[in-house]
Amino acid sequence: MTFKRTALLLAVLFISLLSFAQTAKDARPLLQNVYGRAHSSLNGYWNYLVDPLETGYYDYRRRPTSDGFFKDHQVDNIKTYKEYDFDTSPVMPVPGDWNTFADNLFLYEGTLWFRRQFQYVPKAGTRVYLYFAGANYDTKVYLNGEKAGEHEGGYTPFNLDVTDLVKPGRNSLVVKVDDKRRADAVPTNNFDWFNYGGITRDVLLVELPQTFIQSYKVQLKKGSDNVLEMKAWMSGKQAGQKVEIEIPELKVKRSLVTDATGYASAEVKATPKLWSPENPKLYAVKISSATDAVTDELGFRTIETRGREIWLNGKSIFLKGISIHEEAAFRNGRVFSAEEDLTLLSWAKELGCNYVRLAHYPHNEQMVRLAEKMGLLVWSEIPVYWTIHWEKDYVFENALNQLDEMIERDQNRANVFVWSIANETPHGDARDKFLSSLARHAREKDDTRLISMAMERNDKSKEVLSIRDNMSQYVDIVSVNQYVGWYDGLNEKIDRVRWEVDYDKPLMISEFGGGAVAGYHGEANQIWTEEYQAELYRKTLKMIDERMGYVAGISPWVLKDFRSSRRLLPNIQDGFNRKGVISDRGLRKQAFYVLRDWYSSR
Ligand code: GCB
């Protein structure tokens, strides 16, 4: 290769790195409480094109083209050459997942192009943002033929400033969504849930004043139940801007003044009634500046660990939980309505839960808000799952960005008590470095919550079970997914094991469980029957009561049977993970009642 060609290549590489940095940066910071701002919904029926070869993005030499489908050229097909046409393409609902919308896309993983036209009437002095609550996985957004930005990660929101791209009258919004699994993505290409593709959550057009309240956080200061820590971030990076935070019911009104970065903070004395599962009290809060105002409903609580206990509001709490995937009851696609959130959370309440583990990725914002209103504590998690490529910097950056987006979106939710940074990851130095950096970052960003991750057992012998994980020093709660009686022996084994866990930290069982087909009956030792699963629950709960010493909470796996392409056993699994205590069709299995009775006895 000549020197000139190398220099050229390096220059191209540099420019593309620069443009990546630009777009990644543009998608954050996140707008806090977007649903509380002036916005219009762009949900509805969008035209779509299925593009497995990404013809709309690359030319025939596989170079990104400047004249792709995103241009949405409105031309006369008879006189002008063009090989796509959104106007005559079919439509699909947004939010939605293409897999359950169209039979021929059920197992499709790749690119779809979406187009939505909308009318816009400009208002002087307004900034305009596009907000995507979630699109799986790799999303590129174009407005009127120009790139507005891009985002990687299927379960966290992002916003793009389109003030300079939006125009009066008709606008063309084109979105390329690619859900091809990749070994170096987060999650990696191998995971035990269904890879629903598409624009799976709301799309909003948000109108803001020139300088607006970017974000705020109002929570009890760590370690205190009578000092509120108030923080606000203005979009304009100037000193001396005033932000007022008012909580009328507490007679709190405080004026904050920004520093040169647009950030302001204050501490204020107050004695709120504390949010708890029994009394999920929320206060109306108003945040206002010279140009902007937003209201929210916020709860206040303290959460800490004391030795091997978790303390909520100064009292030890046992977490009665259940793990949940964000998959709709009855129809088994990605959740896309508040009613579907409600069904899942109502089932958790019916079980007697005070806590839900929203696995294995951040669920939609309304789900967390609804859980908060219903008195359910939330464990929130990023999809750092199984065999992540620990040694690659860009994989770490991706995980870190998803962690930031998760925290920024839900930093005001009183019910979120744990940021979970991983699930069942293989031990090793590269992994420890990766995860400890995530843990440190989460702690620095938010010291008002606890850090955990779902670990694996690392037993002392076949019957002496243990957890020995270097990461235990970085987390507040040691959590373990343990499957004695399923992946490890039959359910009779549960009676024979004992536990030796030596950490002076709370221990949670983030998962246990076994598969059962609703309506399939037999002996308690016959796997896949409801009886087997119920017996596994009975024995595990007895083990917790009598032989585990100390456990601060559990979230059995899992609320409802869910789709997974890893689950192939005919007539039993048929593409579903059957560990639900409720079936994919909404039928409660025997284990549901075993767990419910145990929760009601505690
Ligand atoms: C696990 C994983 C979960 C799986 C579950 C299972 O430990 O964390 O994602 O679905 O086991 O059913 O095997």
Coordinates of C-alpha atoms and ligand atoms in Angstrom, one line a residue:
M1 CA 0.0 0.0 0.0
T2 CA 1.4 3.4 -0.9
F3 CA 1.9 6.1 1.7
K4 CA -0.8 8.2 0.0
R5 CA -3.3 5.4 0.2
T6 CA -2.5 4.7 3.8
A7 CA -2.8 8.4 4.7
L8 CA -6.2 8.6 2.8
L9 CA -7.5 5.5 4.6
L10 CA -6.4 6.9 8.0
A11 CA -8.1 10.2 7.2
V12 CA -11.3 8.4 6.3
L13 CA -11.1 6.3 9.5
F14 CA -10.6 9.4 11.5
I15 CA -13.5 11.2 9.9
S16 CA -15.8 8.3 10.4
L17 CA -14.7 7.9 14.1
L18 CA -15.4 11.6 14.5
S19 CA -18.9 11.3 13.0
F20 CA -19.6 8.3 15.2
A21 CA -18.6 10.3 18.3
Q22 CA -20.8 13.1 17.1
T23 CA -23.9 11.0 16.7
A24 CA -23.4 9.0 19.9
K25 CA -23.0 12.3 21.8
D26 CA -26.0 13.8 20.1
A27 CA -28.4 11.1 21.3
R28 CA -27.7 12.2 24.9
P29 CA -28.1 13.8 27.4
L30 CA -31.6 12.4 27.8
L31 CA -34.5 14.6 28.2
Q32 CA -35.9 13.9 31.7
N33 CA -39.6 13.1 31.8
V34 CA -40.3 13.5 28.1
Y35 CA -44.0 12.6 28.6
G36 CA -44.3 15.7 30.8
R37 CA -43.2 18.0 28.0
A38 CA -45.1 19.5 25.1
H39 CA -45.0 16.8 22.5
S40 CA -46.9 15.1 19.8
S41 CA -46.9 11.4 19.2
L42 CA -45.6 10.0 16.0
N43 CA -47.0 6.6 16.8
G44 CA -49.3 5.1 14.3
Y45 CA -49.0 3.3 10.9
W46 CA -45.6 3.7 9.3
N47 CA -44.7 2.5 5.8
Y48 CA -42.0 -0.1 5.8
L49 CA -39.6 -1.8 3.4
V50 CA -37.8 -5.1 4.2
D51 CA -34.2 -4.8 3.2
P52 CA -32.1 -7.9 4.0
L53 CA -29.1 -6.8 1.9
E54 CA -29.3 -3.2 3.1
T55 CA -29.6 -2.0 -0.5
G56 CA -31.0 1.3 0.8
Y57 CA -27.8 2.0 2.7
Y58 CA -24.9 0.6 0.7
D59 CA -24.1 0.8 -3.0
Y60 CA -23.2 -2.1 -5.2
R61 CA -19.6 -1.9 -3.9
R62 CA -20.9 -2.1 -0.3
R63 CA -20.0 1.5 0.4
P64 CA -22.5 3.6 2.3
T65 CA -24.4 5.5 -0.4
S66 CA -25.3 9.2 -0.2
D67 CA -28.5 8.5 -2.1
G68 CA -30.1 5.7 -0.1
F69 CA -33.7 5.1 0.9
F70 CA -33.4 7.7 3.5
K71 CA -33.7 10.3 0.8
D72 CA -37.3 9.3 0.3
H73 CA -37.3 10.9 -3.1
Q74 CA -40.7 11.9 -4.3
V75 CA -40.3 11.2 -8.1
D76 CA -42.3 10.2 -10.9
N77 CA -41.6 6.5 -11.3
I78 CA -42.2 6.5 -15.0
K79 CA -39.6 9.2 -15.8
T80 CA -37.1 8.7 -13.1
Y81 CA -35.2 5.7 -12.0
K82 CA -35.8 4.7 -8.4
E83 CA -36.1 1.2 -6.9
Y84 CA -38.0 1.8 -3.8
D85 CA -41.2 3.6 -3.0
F86 CA -42.5 4.2 0.5
D87 CA -45.8 5.6 -0.7
T88 CA -46.8 2.2 -2.1
S89 CA -45.1 0.1 0.6
P90 CA -47.2 -1.7 3.3
V91 CA -47.7 -0.2 6.7
M92 CA -47.0 -1.5 10.2
P93 CA -47.9 0.0 13.6
V94 CA -45.4 1.8 15.7
P95 CA -44.8 0.9 18.5
G96 CA -44.6 -2.7 17.5
D97 CA -42.4 -5.6 16.7
W98 CA -42.2 -6.8 13.1
N99 CA -41.9 -10.5 14.2
T100 CA -45.4 -10.8 15.5
F101 CA -46.9 -8.3 13.1
A102 CA -46.1 -10.1 9.9
D103 CA -45.9 -13.9 9.6
N104 CA -43.1 -13.7 7.0
L105 CA -41.0 -11.6 9.4
F106 CA -41.4 -13.9 12.4
L107 CA -37.8 -15.1 12.3
Y108 CA -36.4 -12.2 10.3
E109 CA -33.3 -10.5 11.7
G110 CA -31.9 -7.6 9.7
T111 CA -32.9 -4.2 8.4
L112 CA -36.3 -2.7 7.9
W113 CA -36.8 0.9 6.8
F114 CA -39.7 2.8 8.3
R115 CA -41.2 6.0 7.0
R116 CA -43.6 8.4 8.7
Q117 CA -44.7 11.7 7.2
F118 CA -45.9 14.4 9.5
Q119 CA -47.0 18.0 9.2
Y120 CA -45.1 20.6 11.2
V121 CA -46.1 24.2 11.9
P122 CA -43.0 26.0 13.1
K123 CA -43.1 28.1 16.2
A124 CA -40.6 30.9 16.8
G125 CA -38.0 30.3 19.4
T126 CA -38.6 26.6 19.7
R127 CA -36.2 23.7 19.7
V128 CA -37.5 20.4 18.2
Y129 CA -36.4 17.0 19.3
L130 CA -37.2 13.5 18.1
Y131 CA -37.5 11.1 21.0
F132 CA -37.4 7.3 20.6
A133 CA -38.3 5.4 23.7
G134 CA -36.8 2.3 22.2
A135 CA -35.9 0.6 18.9
N136 CA -34.1 -2.7 18.6
Y137 CA -31.2 -2.7 17.9
D138 CA -29.2 -0.4 15.6
T139 CA -31.1 2.6 14.6
K140 CA -30.3 5.4 12.1
V141 CA -32.6 8.3 11.9
Y142 CA -33.1 10.7 8.9
L143 CA -35.3 13.7 8.6
N144 CA -36.0 15.1 5.2
G145 CA -33.2 13.2 3.7
E146 CA -30.6 14.3 6.2
K147 CA -29.1 12.2 9.0
A148 CA -30.4 13.2 12.4
G149 CA -28.4 10.7 14.4
E150 CA -28.1 7.1 15.4
H151 CA -28.3 4.9 18.4
E152 CA -27.1 1.4 19.4
G153 CA -29.0 -0.7 22.0
G154 CA -32.5 -2.0 21.9
Y155 CA -34.0 -1.1 25.2
T156 CA -33.0 2.5 26.1
P157 CA -34.3 5.8 24.9
F158 CA -32.5 8.4 22.9
N159 CA -33.3 11.9 21.6
L160 CA -32.1 13.9 18.6
D161 CA -32.1 17.6 18.1
V162 CA -33.8 18.2 14.7
T163 CA -34.4 21.9 15.0
D164 CA -32.4 22.5 11.9
L165 CA -33.8 19.7 9.9
V166 CA -37.5 20.0 10.5
K167 CA -39.4 22.2 8.0
P168 CA -42.8 23.8 7.7
G169 CA -45.4 21.6 6.2
R170 CA -44.8 18.0 5.2
N171 CA -41.8 16.2 6.7
S172 CA -40.4 12.8 5.9
L173 CA -39.0 10.8 8.8
V174 CA -37.1 7.7 7.7
V175 CA -35.7 5.2 10.2
K176 CA -33.4 2.3 9.5
V177 CA -33.7 -0.4 12.2
D178 CA -31.3 -3.4 12.1
D179 CA -31.7 -6.1 14.7
K180 CA -29.0 -8.5 13.4
R181 CA -27.5 -10.1 16.4
R182 CA -23.7 -9.6 16.7
A183 CA -21.2 -11.3 19.0
D184 CA -19.7 -7.9 19.9
A185 CA -23.1 -6.2 20.6
V186 CA -24.8 -5.7 24.0
P187 CA -26.4 -8.2 24.4
T188 CA -24.2 -10.5 22.5
N189 CA -25.6 -12.8 19.8
N190 CA -26.6 -15.6 22.2
F191 CA -29.4 -14.9 24.7
D192 CA -32.4 -16.7 26.0
W193 CA -35.2 -14.4 25.0
F194 CA -36.8 -13.4 21.7
N195 CA -35.1 -10.8 19.5
Y196 CA -38.1 -8.7 18.7
G197 CA -37.1 -6.2 16.0
G198 CA -38.5 -2.8 15.2
I199 CA -39.5 0.5 16.7
T200 CA -40.8 -1.2 19.8
R201 CA -41.7 1.9 21.9
D202 CA -43.1 5.4 21.4
V203 CA -41.8 8.0 19.0
L204 CA -42.4 11.6 20.0
L205 CA -41.8 15.0 18.5
V206 CA -40.9 17.2 21.4
E207 CA -41.0 21.0 21.4
L208 CA -38.9 23.0 23.8
P209 CA -37.9 26.5 24.4
Q210 CA -34.5 27.6 23.2
T211 CA -33.1 27.0 26.7
F212 CA -34.8 24.3 28.5
I213 CA -34.6 22.1 31.6
Q214 CA -32.6 19.1 30.3
S215 CA -32.9 17.0 33.4
Y216 CA -33.5 17.1 37.1
K217 CA -33.1 14.7 40.0
V218 CA -34.9 15.2 43.3
Q219 CA -34.3 12.4 45.8
L220 CA -33.5 12.0 49.5
K221 CA -29.8 12.5 50.0
K222 CA -27.9 9.3 50.6
G223 CA -28.1 8.4 54.3
S224 CA -30.7 10.9 55.2
D225 CA -34.5 10.9 55.5
N226 CA -35.0 14.6 55.9
V227 CA -32.7 16.3 53.4
L228 CA -33.7 16.4 49.8
E229 CA -30.9 16.6 47.3
M230 CA -32.1 18.7 44.3
K231 CA -30.2 18.8 41.0
A232 CA -31.0 20.4 37.7
W233 CA -29.3 20.5 34.4
M234 CA -30.2 23.3 31.9
S235 CA -29.6 22.9 28.2
G236 CA -27.8 26.3 28.0
K237 CA -24.3 26.1 29.4
Q238 CA -24.3 29.4 31.2
A239 CA -23.8 30.4 34.8
G240 CA -26.5 32.3 36.7
Q241 CA -29.6 30.7 35.3
K242 CA -32.3 30.3 38.0
V243 CA -34.2 27.0 38.4
E244 CA -37.0 26.7 40.9
I245 CA -38.1 23.4 42.4
E246 CA -41.4 23.4 44.2
I247 CA -43.1 20.6 46.2
P248 CA -46.3 22.4 47.3
E249 CA -47.5 19.6 49.6
L250 CA -44.3 19.8 51.6
K251 CA -44.2 23.6 51.4
V252 CA -40.8 23.3 49.8
K253 CA -39.8 26.0 47.2
R254 CA -36.2 26.4 46.4
S255 CA -34.3 28.5 43.9
L256 CA -31.2 27.0 42.4
V257 CA -28.5 28.8 40.4
T258 CA -26.5 27.2 37.6
D259 CA -22.8 27.1 37.3
A260 CA -21.0 27.6 33.9
T261 CA -22.0 24.2 32.7
G262 CA -25.7 24.8 33.3
Y263 CA -25.8 22.6 36.4
A264 CA -27.4 23.6 39.7
S265 CA -27.9 21.8 43.0
A266 CA -29.1 22.4 46.5
E267 CA -30.0 20.6 49.6
V268 CA -33.3 21.3 51.4
K269 CA -34.7 20.2 54.7
A270 CA -38.0 18.3 54.3
T271 CA -39.8 15.4 56.0
P272 CA -41.8 13.7 53.3
K273 CA -44.0 10.7 53.9
L274 CA -41.8 8.0 52.6
W275 CA -42.6 5.9 49.6
S276 CA -43.0 2.2 50.3
P277 CA -44.8 -0.8 48.9
E278 CA -47.5 -0.4 51.5
N279 CA -47.8 3.4 50.9
P280 CA -46.5 4.3 47.4
K281 CA -46.9 8.0 48.2
L282 CA -45.9 10.4 45.3
Y283 CA -45.7 14.2 45.5
A284 CA -46.4 16.7 42.7
V285 CA -43.2 18.5 41.9
K286 CA -42.8 21.5 39.7
I287 CA -39.5 22.4 38.1
S288 CA -39.3 25.8 36.4
S289 CA -36.8 28.2 34.9
A290 CA -37.2 31.6 33.2
T291 CA -38.1 29.9 29.9
D292 CA -39.3 26.4 30.8
A293 CA -41.4 24.4 33.3
V294 CA -42.2 20.7 33.8
T295 CA -44.1 18.8 36.4
D296 CA -43.6 15.3 37.7
E297 CA -44.7 13.0 40.5
L298 CA -41.9 11.9 42.8
G299 CA -41.6 9.6 45.7
F300 CA -38.9 9.7 48.4
R301 CA -37.4 6.8 50.3
T302 CA -34.1 5.6 51.7
I303 CA -32.5 2.4 50.7
E304 CA -29.3 0.9 52.2
T305 CA -27.7 -2.3 53.3
R306 CA -26.9 -3.1 56.8
G307 CA -24.8 -6.2 57.2
R308 CA -26.8 -8.9 55.5
E309 CA -30.0 -7.0 55.3
I310 CA -31.6 -4.6 52.9
W311 CA -33.2 -1.6 54.7
L312 CA -36.0 0.4 53.2
N313 CA -36.8 3.6 55.1
G314 CA -34.8 2.5 58.1
K315 CA -36.4 -1.0 58.4
S316 CA -35.3 -4.4 57.2
I317 CA -37.3 -5.6 54.2
F318 CA -37.6 -9.0 52.6
L319 CA -38.0 -8.7 48.9
K320 CA -40.9 -10.9 47.6
G321 CA -40.3 -10.7 43.9
I322 CA -40.7 -12.2 40.5
S323 CA -38.6 -11.8 37.3
I324 CA -40.4 -10.4 34.3
H325 CA -39.6 -10.1 30.6
E326 CA -41.2 -7.2 28.7
E327 CA -43.4 -9.5 26.7
A328 CA -47.1 -9.1 26.4
A329 CA -49.5 -11.4 28.2
F330 CA -51.7 -13.6 26.0
R331 CA -50.4 -12.5 22.6
N332 CA -46.6 -12.9 23.2
G333 CA -45.0 -10.0 21.4
R334 CA -43.1 -7.0 22.7
V335 CA -45.2 -5.0 25.2
F336 CA -46.5 -1.8 23.6
S337 CA -49.3 -0.5 25.7
A338 CA -50.0 0.6 29.3
E339 CA -52.7 -2.1 29.5
E340 CA -50.1 -4.7 28.8
D341 CA -47.8 -3.3 31.5
L342 CA -50.7 -3.4 33.9
T343 CA -51.5 -7.0 33.2
L344 CA -48.0 -8.2 34.0
L345 CA -47.7 -6.0 37.1
S346 CA -51.1 -7.0 38.4
W347 CA -50.1 -10.7 38.2
A348 CA -47.0 -9.8 40.3
K349 CA -49.3 -8.0 42.8
E350 CA -51.6 -11.1 42.8
L351 CA -48.6 -13.2 43.8
G352 CA -48.1 -10.9 46.7
C353 CA -44.9 -9.3 45.4
N354 CA -43.4 -6.1 46.7
Y355 CA -40.6 -6.2 44.1
V356 CA -40.1 -7.1 40.4
R357 CA -36.9 -7.8 38.6
L358 CA -37.3 -6.3 35.2
A359 CA -35.1 -8.6 33.3
H360 CA -32.7 -8.5 31.3
Y361 CA -32.8 -5.0 30.0
P362 CA -34.6 -1.8 30.9
H363 CA -38.3 -2.1 30.3
N364 CA -40.3 0.8 29.0
E365 CA -40.6 3.9 31.2
Q366 CA -44.3 3.5 31.8
M367 CA -43.8 0.1 33.2
V368 CA -41.4 1.5 35.8
R369 CA -43.8 4.4 36.6
L370 CA -46.7 2.1 36.9
A371 CA -44.8 -0.2 39.2
E372 CA -44.0 2.8 41.3
K373 CA -47.7 3.7 41.6
M374 CA -48.5 0.1 42.5
G375 CA -46.0 -0.2 45.2
L376 CA -43.5 -2.4 43.5
L377 CA -39.8 -2.0 44.0
V378 CA -37.8 -2.4 40.7
W379 CA -34.5 -4.1 39.9
S380 CA -33.4 -2.5 36.7
E381 CA -30.8 -4.2 34.5
I382 CA -28.7 -3.6 31.4
P383 CA -28.3 -6.5 28.9
V384 CA -24.7 -7.4 29.8
Y385 CA -25.6 -11.0 29.5
W386 CA -23.5 -14.2 29.2
T387 CA -20.5 -14.0 26.9
I388 CA -20.0 -10.3 26.2
H389 CA -16.8 -9.4 24.4
W390 CA -15.1 -8.0 27.5
E391 CA -11.8 -7.1 25.9
K392 CA -13.1 -4.7 23.3
D393 CA -13.2 -1.0 24.2
Y394 CA -16.2 -0.2 22.0
V395 CA -18.2 -3.0 23.6
F396 CA -17.5 -1.4 27.0
E397 CA -18.5 2.0 25.6
N398 CA -21.7 0.6 24.4
A399 CA -22.5 -1.1 27.7
L400 CA -21.6 2.1 29.5
N401 CA -23.9 4.2 27.3
Q402 CA -26.8 1.9 27.9
L403 CA -26.1 2.1 31.7
D404 CA -26.1 5.9 31.5
E405 CA -29.3 5.9 29.5
M406 CA -31.0 3.6 32.0
I407 CA -29.9 5.6 35.0
E408 CA -30.7 9.0 33.4
R409 CA -34.2 7.9 32.4
D410 CA -35.2 6.5 35.7
Q411 CA -33.1 8.5 38.2
N412 CA -36.2 10.0 39.8
R413 CA -38.1 6.8 40.3
A414 CA -38.3 6.0 44.0
N415 CA -39.2 2.4 43.4
V416 CA -36.0 1.7 41.5
F417 CA -33.6 0.4 44.2
V418 CA -31.1 -1.6 42.2
W419 CA -29.0 -0.9 39.1
S420 CA -28.0 -4.3 37.9
I421 CA -25.0 -4.3 35.7
A422 CA -24.9 -7.9 34.4
N423 CA -26.4 -11.4 34.3
E424 CA -24.5 -14.7 34.6
T425 CA -21.2 -13.7 33.2
P426 CA -18.1 -16.0 33.0
H427 CA -15.3 -15.2 35.4
G428 CA -12.1 -13.7 34.2
D429 CA -9.8 -10.6 34.5
A430 CA -11.2 -8.9 31.4
R431 CA -14.8 -9.4 32.7
D432 CA -13.9 -8.1 36.2
K433 CA -12.3 -5.0 34.8
F434 CA -15.3 -4.3 32.5
L435 CA -17.9 -4.9 35.2
S436 CA -16.1 -3.2 38.1
S437 CA -15.8 -0.1 35.9
L438 CA -19.5 -0.3 35.2
A439 CA -20.2 -0.7 39.0
R440 CA -17.9 2.3 39.8
H441 CA -19.5 4.4 37.2
A442 CA -23.1 3.6 38.3
R443 CA -22.2 4.4 41.9
E444 CA -20.6 7.7 41.0
K445 CA -23.5 8.7 38.9
D446 CA -26.2 7.7 41.4
D447 CA -25.3 7.0 45.1
T448 CA -29.0 6.9 46.1
R449 CA -29.4 3.3 44.9
L450 CA -27.8 -0.1 45.3
I451 CA -25.6 -2.0 42.8
S452 CA -26.0 -5.6 42.0
M453 CA -25.6 -8.2 39.3
A454 CA -26.9 -11.8 38.9
M455 CA -24.0 -14.1 39.5
E456 CA -23.6 -17.8 39.1
R457 CA -22.9 -20.5 41.7
N458 CA -19.4 -21.6 42.2
D459 CA -19.9 -24.6 44.5
K460 CA -17.5 -26.0 47.0
S461 CA -18.7 -29.5 46.3
K462 CA -21.7 -31.2 44.6
E463 CA -23.8 -30.6 47.7
V464 CA -22.2 -27.6 49.3
L465 CA -23.3 -24.7 47.2
S466 CA -21.5 -21.4 47.2
I467 CA -20.9 -18.1 45.4
R468 CA -17.3 -17.1 45.0
D469 CA -17.0 -14.2 42.6
N470 CA -14.4 -11.4 42.6
M471 CA -17.2 -9.0 41.7
S472 CA -18.8 -9.4 45.1
Q473 CA -16.5 -6.7 46.4
Y474 CA -18.0 -4.2 43.9
V475 CA -21.7 -4.8 44.5
D476 CA -23.9 -3.9 47.4
I477 CA -26.1 -7.0 47.1
V478 CA -24.7 -10.5 46.2
S479 CA -27.3 -12.1 43.9
V480 CA -27.3 -15.5 42.5
N481 CA -29.2 -17.4 39.8
Q482 CA -29.4 -20.9 41.2
Y483 CA -31.1 -23.8 39.4
V484 CA -30.8 -26.8 41.8
G485 CA -33.6 -29.2 40.7
W486 CA -33.5 -28.1 37.1
Y487 CA -30.1 -27.7 35.4
D488 CA -28.5 -29.3 38.5
G489 CA -30.2 -32.6 39.4
L490 CA -33.9 -33.3 39.8
N491 CA -36.0 -31.6 42.4
E492 CA -35.3 -34.2 45.0
K493 CA -31.7 -32.8 45.1
I494 CA -32.9 -29.6 46.7
D495 CA -33.4 -31.4 50.0
R496 CA -29.8 -32.6 50.0
V497 CA -27.9 -29.4 49.4
R498 CA -26.5 -26.9 51.9
W499 CA -25.2 -23.4 51.3
E500 CA -22.0 -21.7 52.4
V501 CA -21.9 -18.0 51.5
D502 CA -19.4 -15.9 53.4
Y503 CA -20.1 -12.4 52.4
D504 CA -21.1 -9.8 54.9
K505 CA -23.6 -8.4 52.4
P506 CA -27.2 -9.2 51.6
L507 CA -27.8 -12.2 49.5
M508 CA -30.6 -12.4 47.0
I509 CA -31.7 -15.3 44.8
S510 CA -32.2 -13.5 41.6
E511 CA -33.5 -16.6 39.9
F512 CA -34.6 -20.2 40.5
G513 CA -37.2 -22.2 38.7
G514 CA -38.0 -25.0 36.3
G515 CA -40.1 -25.6 33.2
A516 CA -43.7 -26.8 33.2
V517 CA -46.4 -27.0 30.5
A518 CA -49.7 -25.6 31.8
G519 CA -52.2 -28.4 31.9
Y520 CA -49.6 -31.2 31.8
H521 CA -50.0 -33.3 34.9
G522 CA -48.1 -36.2 36.4
E523 CA -46.0 -37.2 39.4
A524 CA -44.0 -34.6 41.3
N525 CA -40.8 -36.2 39.9
Q526 CA -41.9 -36.1 36.3
I527 CA -40.3 -33.1 34.6
W528 CA -42.3 -30.6 32.5
T529 CA -45.4 -31.3 34.6
E530 CA -47.0 -28.6 36.8
E531 CA -46.5 -30.9 39.7
Y532 CA -42.7 -31.1 39.2
Q533 CA -42.5 -27.3 39.0
A534 CA -44.7 -26.9 42.1
E535 CA -42.6 -29.4 44.0
L536 CA -39.4 -27.6 42.9
Y537 CA -40.9 -24.3 44.3
R538 CA -42.0 -26.0 47.6
K539 CA -38.6 -27.5 48.2
T540 CA -36.7 -24.4 47.2
L541 CA -38.8 -22.2 49.5
K542 CA -38.3 -24.7 52.3
M543 CA -34.6 -24.6 51.7
I544 CA -34.6 -20.8 52.0
D545 CA -36.6 -21.0 55.2
E546 CA -34.6 -23.7 56.8
R547 CA -31.1 -24.1 55.4
M548 CA -29.9 -20.9 53.7
G549 CA -29.1 -18.9 56.8
Y550 CA -29.9 -15.6 55.4
V551 CA -31.6 -14.4 52.2
A552 CA -32.8 -10.8 51.7
G553 CA -35.1 -11.5 48.8
I554 CA -36.0 -13.6 45.8
S555 CA -37.2 -13.2 42.2
P556 CA -38.0 -16.6 40.8
W557 CA -37.7 -17.2 37.1
V558 CA -40.2 -16.2 35.7
L559 CA -43.7 -14.6 35.7
K560 CA -44.8 -15.8 32.3
D561 CA -43.7 -18.3 29.7
F562 CA -41.8 -16.3 27.1
R563 CA -40.6 -16.8 23.6
S564 CA -37.0 -17.9 23.1
S565 CA -35.4 -19.2 19.9
R566 CA -33.2 -21.4 22.1
R567 CA -36.2 -23.5 23.3
L568 CA -36.9 -26.2 20.7
L569 CA -38.3 -29.3 22.4
P570 CA -41.4 -30.2 20.4
N571 CA -44.8 -30.4 22.1
I572 CA -43.3 -29.0 25.3
Q573 CA -41.4 -25.8 24.5
D574 CA -42.3 -25.1 20.9
G575 CA -40.2 -21.9 21.0
F576 CA -41.1 -20.9 24.6
N577 CA -39.1 -20.9 27.8
R578 CA -41.6 -22.7 30.0
K579 CA -40.4 -21.6 33.4
G580 CA -43.3 -19.2 33.8
V581 CA -45.6 -19.6 36.8
I582 CA -48.2 -18.4 34.3
S583 CA -48.4 -19.8 30.8
D584 CA -48.0 -17.9 27.6
R585 CA -51.8 -18.0 27.4
G586 CA -52.3 -16.6 30.9
L587 CA -53.1 -19.8 32.7
R588 CA -51.7 -19.9 36.3
K589 CA -49.7 -23.1 37.0
Q590 CA -49.6 -24.8 40.4
A591 CA -46.3 -23.2 41.2
F592 CA -48.0 -19.8 41.1
Y593 CA -50.1 -20.7 44.1
V594 CA -47.2 -22.3 46.0
L595 CA -45.3 -19.0 45.6
R596 CA -48.3 -16.9 46.4
D597 CA -49.0 -18.9 49.6
W598 CA -45.4 -18.6 50.7
Y599 CA -45.4 -14.8 50.1
S600 CA -48.6 -14.4 52.1
S601 CA -47.1 -16.3 55.0
R602 CA -44.1 -14.0 55.3
Ligands
GCB1 C1 -30.9 -18.0 33.5 C2 -30.9 -16.8 32.7 C3 -32.2 -16.5 32.1 C4 -32.7 -17.8 31.4 C5 -32.9 -18.8 32.5 C6 -33.3 -20.2 32.0 O1 -30.1 -18.2 34.4 O2 -30.5 -15.7 33.5 O3 -32.1 -15.5 31.1 O4 -33.9 -17.6 30.7 O5 -31.7 -19.0 33.2 O6 -34.5 -20.4 31.8 O7 -32.4 -21.0 31.7

